[in-house]
């Protein structure tokens, strides 16, 4: 089977799951949805989403993985109609440089779209602050986390509700004012690296390098800061399917891919300041194998770190 035929067959397999009446009908049960999500996850891991063959696949799959079913346009329009939120200046300080080197992104996503989405998100949480456990406002890095949704979704409306669900449920601690989840992720990165590659961990430590110093942007943005964007989206297919927590292992995977260069460098921070261009498939492949090397209690902590407050 040629490559094009193989991609077409994979696209057909995804579409077969997506068009399953049990996934979209009013009579579906949570079990029906879960069964189909399991099938989607398996296909994402084994084959990847062939988005060039069928450009509609990625956004349809992301909405299912995020459990986004309601898109109340009136609500979004009302948020937008309120105009600038109280932290608009802070938002504008970041939005103009979002994925600034990616021409494809700049052609599809204008700055005003990012500003509108982030303003609306702040307004949404301004209204909901009394009913939810965690409050949200705009924090550093949110502009980069919003970018893949605006790029992938066919409308600002869908991008907004997918982004909101993602932030509020998948990684709420990453966007608290203290960036608690990010710092927790960085500490976990050091602990995981120590287990999976003690020699590399010790070498970095001998140069006074902890994850806080070299991995902060990659953990904060779930690797969206490392181009190219098509590889970021492929990595996010995996993270949305299996959990944001795996990004910590994806950062370690990127480190392992340049391990020899790091170990022979007298100043590894120069290398680590900018990771090489992202290659999603090898990174995902390594991350999946690293899971098996971690003690279950550490892995459990890793799973919970983006969203669960410790008492």
Short mmCIF file of C-alpha atoms in Angstrom, two decimals, residues 88-212:
data_model
loop_
_atom_site.label_atom_id
_atom_site.label_comp_id
_atom_site.label_asym_id
_atom_site.label_seq_id
_atom_site.Cartn_x
_atom_site.Cartn_y
_atom_site.Cartn_z
CA UNK A 88 -6.25 43.83 28.39
CA UNK A 89 -2.92 45.65 28.52
CA UNK A 90 -1.22 42.54 29.88
CA UNK A 91 -2.83 40.47 27.11
CA UNK A 92 -1.67 42.90 24.40
CA UNK A 93 1.88 42.78 25.77
CA UNK A 94 1.99 39.08 24.82
CA UNK A 95 -0.33 38.52 21.86
CA UNK A 96 1.72 40.32 19.20
CA UNK A 97 4.66 37.96 19.74
CA UNK A 98 2.64 34.71 19.81
CA UNK A 99 4.31 32.19 17.47
CA UNK A 100 5.76 35.26 15.73
CA UNK A 101 8.15 33.30 13.53
CA UNK A 102 5.45 31.01 12.08
CA UNK A 103 4.17 32.50 8.83
CA UNK A 104 1.37 29.93 8.45
CA UNK A 105 0.07 30.81 11.91
CA UNK A 106 0.25 34.56 11.24
CA UNK A 107 -1.69 34.13 7.99
CA UNK A 108 -4.50 32.21 9.66
CA UNK A 109 -4.69 33.77 13.13
CA UNK A 110 -4.73 37.54 13.48
CA UNK A 111 -3.74 39.22 16.73
CA UNK A 112 -7.26 40.63 17.26
CA UNK A 113 -8.63 37.04 17.28
CA UNK A 114 -6.26 36.09 20.10
CA UNK A 115 -7.07 39.24 22.05
CA UNK A 116 -10.83 38.63 21.66
CA UNK A 117 -10.58 35.03 22.82
CA UNK A 118 -8.46 35.90 25.88
CA UNK A 119 -10.67 38.88 26.80
CA UNK A 120 -13.73 36.63 26.58
CA UNK A 121 -12.05 33.99 28.74
CA UNK A 122 -11.34 36.54 31.48
CA UNK A 123 -14.96 37.77 31.33
CA UNK A 124 -16.27 34.18 31.50
CA UNK A 125 -14.36 33.55 34.68
CA UNK A 126 -15.22 36.94 36.14
CA UNK A 127 -18.85 35.79 35.94
CA UNK A 128 -18.17 32.32 37.30
CA UNK A 129 -15.79 33.10 40.15
CA UNK A 130 -18.36 32.43 42.88
CA UNK A 131 -19.36 29.02 41.51
CA UNK A 132 -15.95 27.50 40.79
CA UNK A 133 -13.22 26.38 43.13
CA UNK A 134 -10.38 28.00 41.16
CA UNK A 135 -10.42 31.52 39.77
CA UNK A 136 -8.84 32.38 36.44
CA UNK A 137 -7.53 35.52 34.86
CA UNK A 138 -4.96 36.10 32.13
CA UNK A 139 -1.46 34.84 32.97
CA UNK A 140 1.81 34.50 31.08
CA UNK A 141 1.79 31.66 28.56
CA UNK A 142 -1.99 31.61 28.03
CA UNK A 143 -1.57 33.33 24.65
CA UNK A 144 0.57 30.42 23.42
CA UNK A 145 -1.87 27.84 24.84
CA UNK A 146 -4.73 29.57 22.99
CA UNK A 147 -2.86 29.68 19.67
CA UNK A 148 -3.28 26.01 18.61
CA UNK A 149 -7.04 26.20 19.20
CA UNK A 150 -7.46 29.30 17.03
CA UNK A 151 -5.28 27.73 14.35
CA UNK A 152 -7.05 24.34 14.38
CA UNK A 153 -10.73 25.18 14.94
CA UNK A 154 -12.88 26.40 12.03
CA UNK A 155 -14.34 29.27 14.10
CA UNK A 156 -13.46 31.56 17.00
CA UNK A 157 -16.55 30.23 18.78
CA UNK A 158 -15.25 26.65 18.74
CA UNK A 159 -11.71 27.77 19.61
CA UNK A 160 -13.03 29.69 22.62
CA UNK A 161 -15.06 26.86 24.15
CA UNK A 162 -12.34 24.25 23.49
CA UNK A 163 -9.68 26.51 25.02
CA UNK A 164 -11.87 27.27 28.06
CA UNK A 165 -12.63 23.58 28.69
CA UNK A 166 -8.98 22.67 28.22
CA UNK A 167 -7.71 25.32 30.65
CA UNK A 168 -10.39 24.80 33.29
CA UNK A 169 -10.26 20.99 33.32
CA UNK A 170 -6.95 19.74 31.87
CA UNK A 171 -4.41 22.15 33.35
CA UNK A 172 -6.03 24.72 35.70
CA UNK A 173 -2.96 24.86 37.96
CA UNK A 174 -0.76 25.84 35.00
CA UNK A 175 -2.57 29.16 34.69
CA UNK A 176 -2.89 30.27 38.30
CA UNK A 177 -1.09 33.57 39.05
CA UNK A 178 1.71 31.63 40.79
CA UNK A 179 1.96 29.15 37.84
CA UNK A 180 1.87 26.47 40.53
CA UNK A 181 1.27 23.58 38.12
CA UNK A 182 4.17 24.65 35.90
CA UNK A 183 6.62 24.79 38.82
CA UNK A 184 5.33 21.46 40.08
CA UNK A 185 5.83 20.02 36.58
CA UNK A 186 9.42 21.29 36.51
CA UNK A 187 10.20 19.67 39.86
CA UNK A 188 8.65 16.42 38.60
CA UNK A 189 10.76 16.67 35.44
CA UNK A 190 13.92 16.66 37.56
CA UNK A 191 12.68 13.71 39.60
CA UNK A 192 11.70 11.72 36.49
CA UNK A 193 15.00 12.49 34.73
CA UNK A 194 16.92 11.31 37.77
CA UNK A 195 15.20 7.92 37.46
CA UNK A 196 15.31 7.47 33.67
CA UNK A 197 18.84 8.82 33.09
CA UNK A 198 20.86 9.36 36.27
CA UNK A 199 24.07 10.11 34.37
CA UNK A 200 22.46 12.94 32.37
CA UNK A 201 20.71 14.26 35.49
CA UNK A 202 24.00 14.33 37.44
CA UNK A 203 25.83 16.02 34.57
CA UNK A 204 23.23 18.79 34.34
CA UNK A 205 23.33 19.19 38.12
CA UNK A 206 27.13 19.47 38.00
CA UNK A 207 26.55 22.51 35.78
CA UNK A 208 23.93 23.85 38.24
CA UNK A 209 21.14 23.19 35.73
CA UNK A 210 17.70 22.22 36.98
CA UNK A 211 14.55 21.97 34.86
CA UNK A 212 13.47 25.39 36.21
#
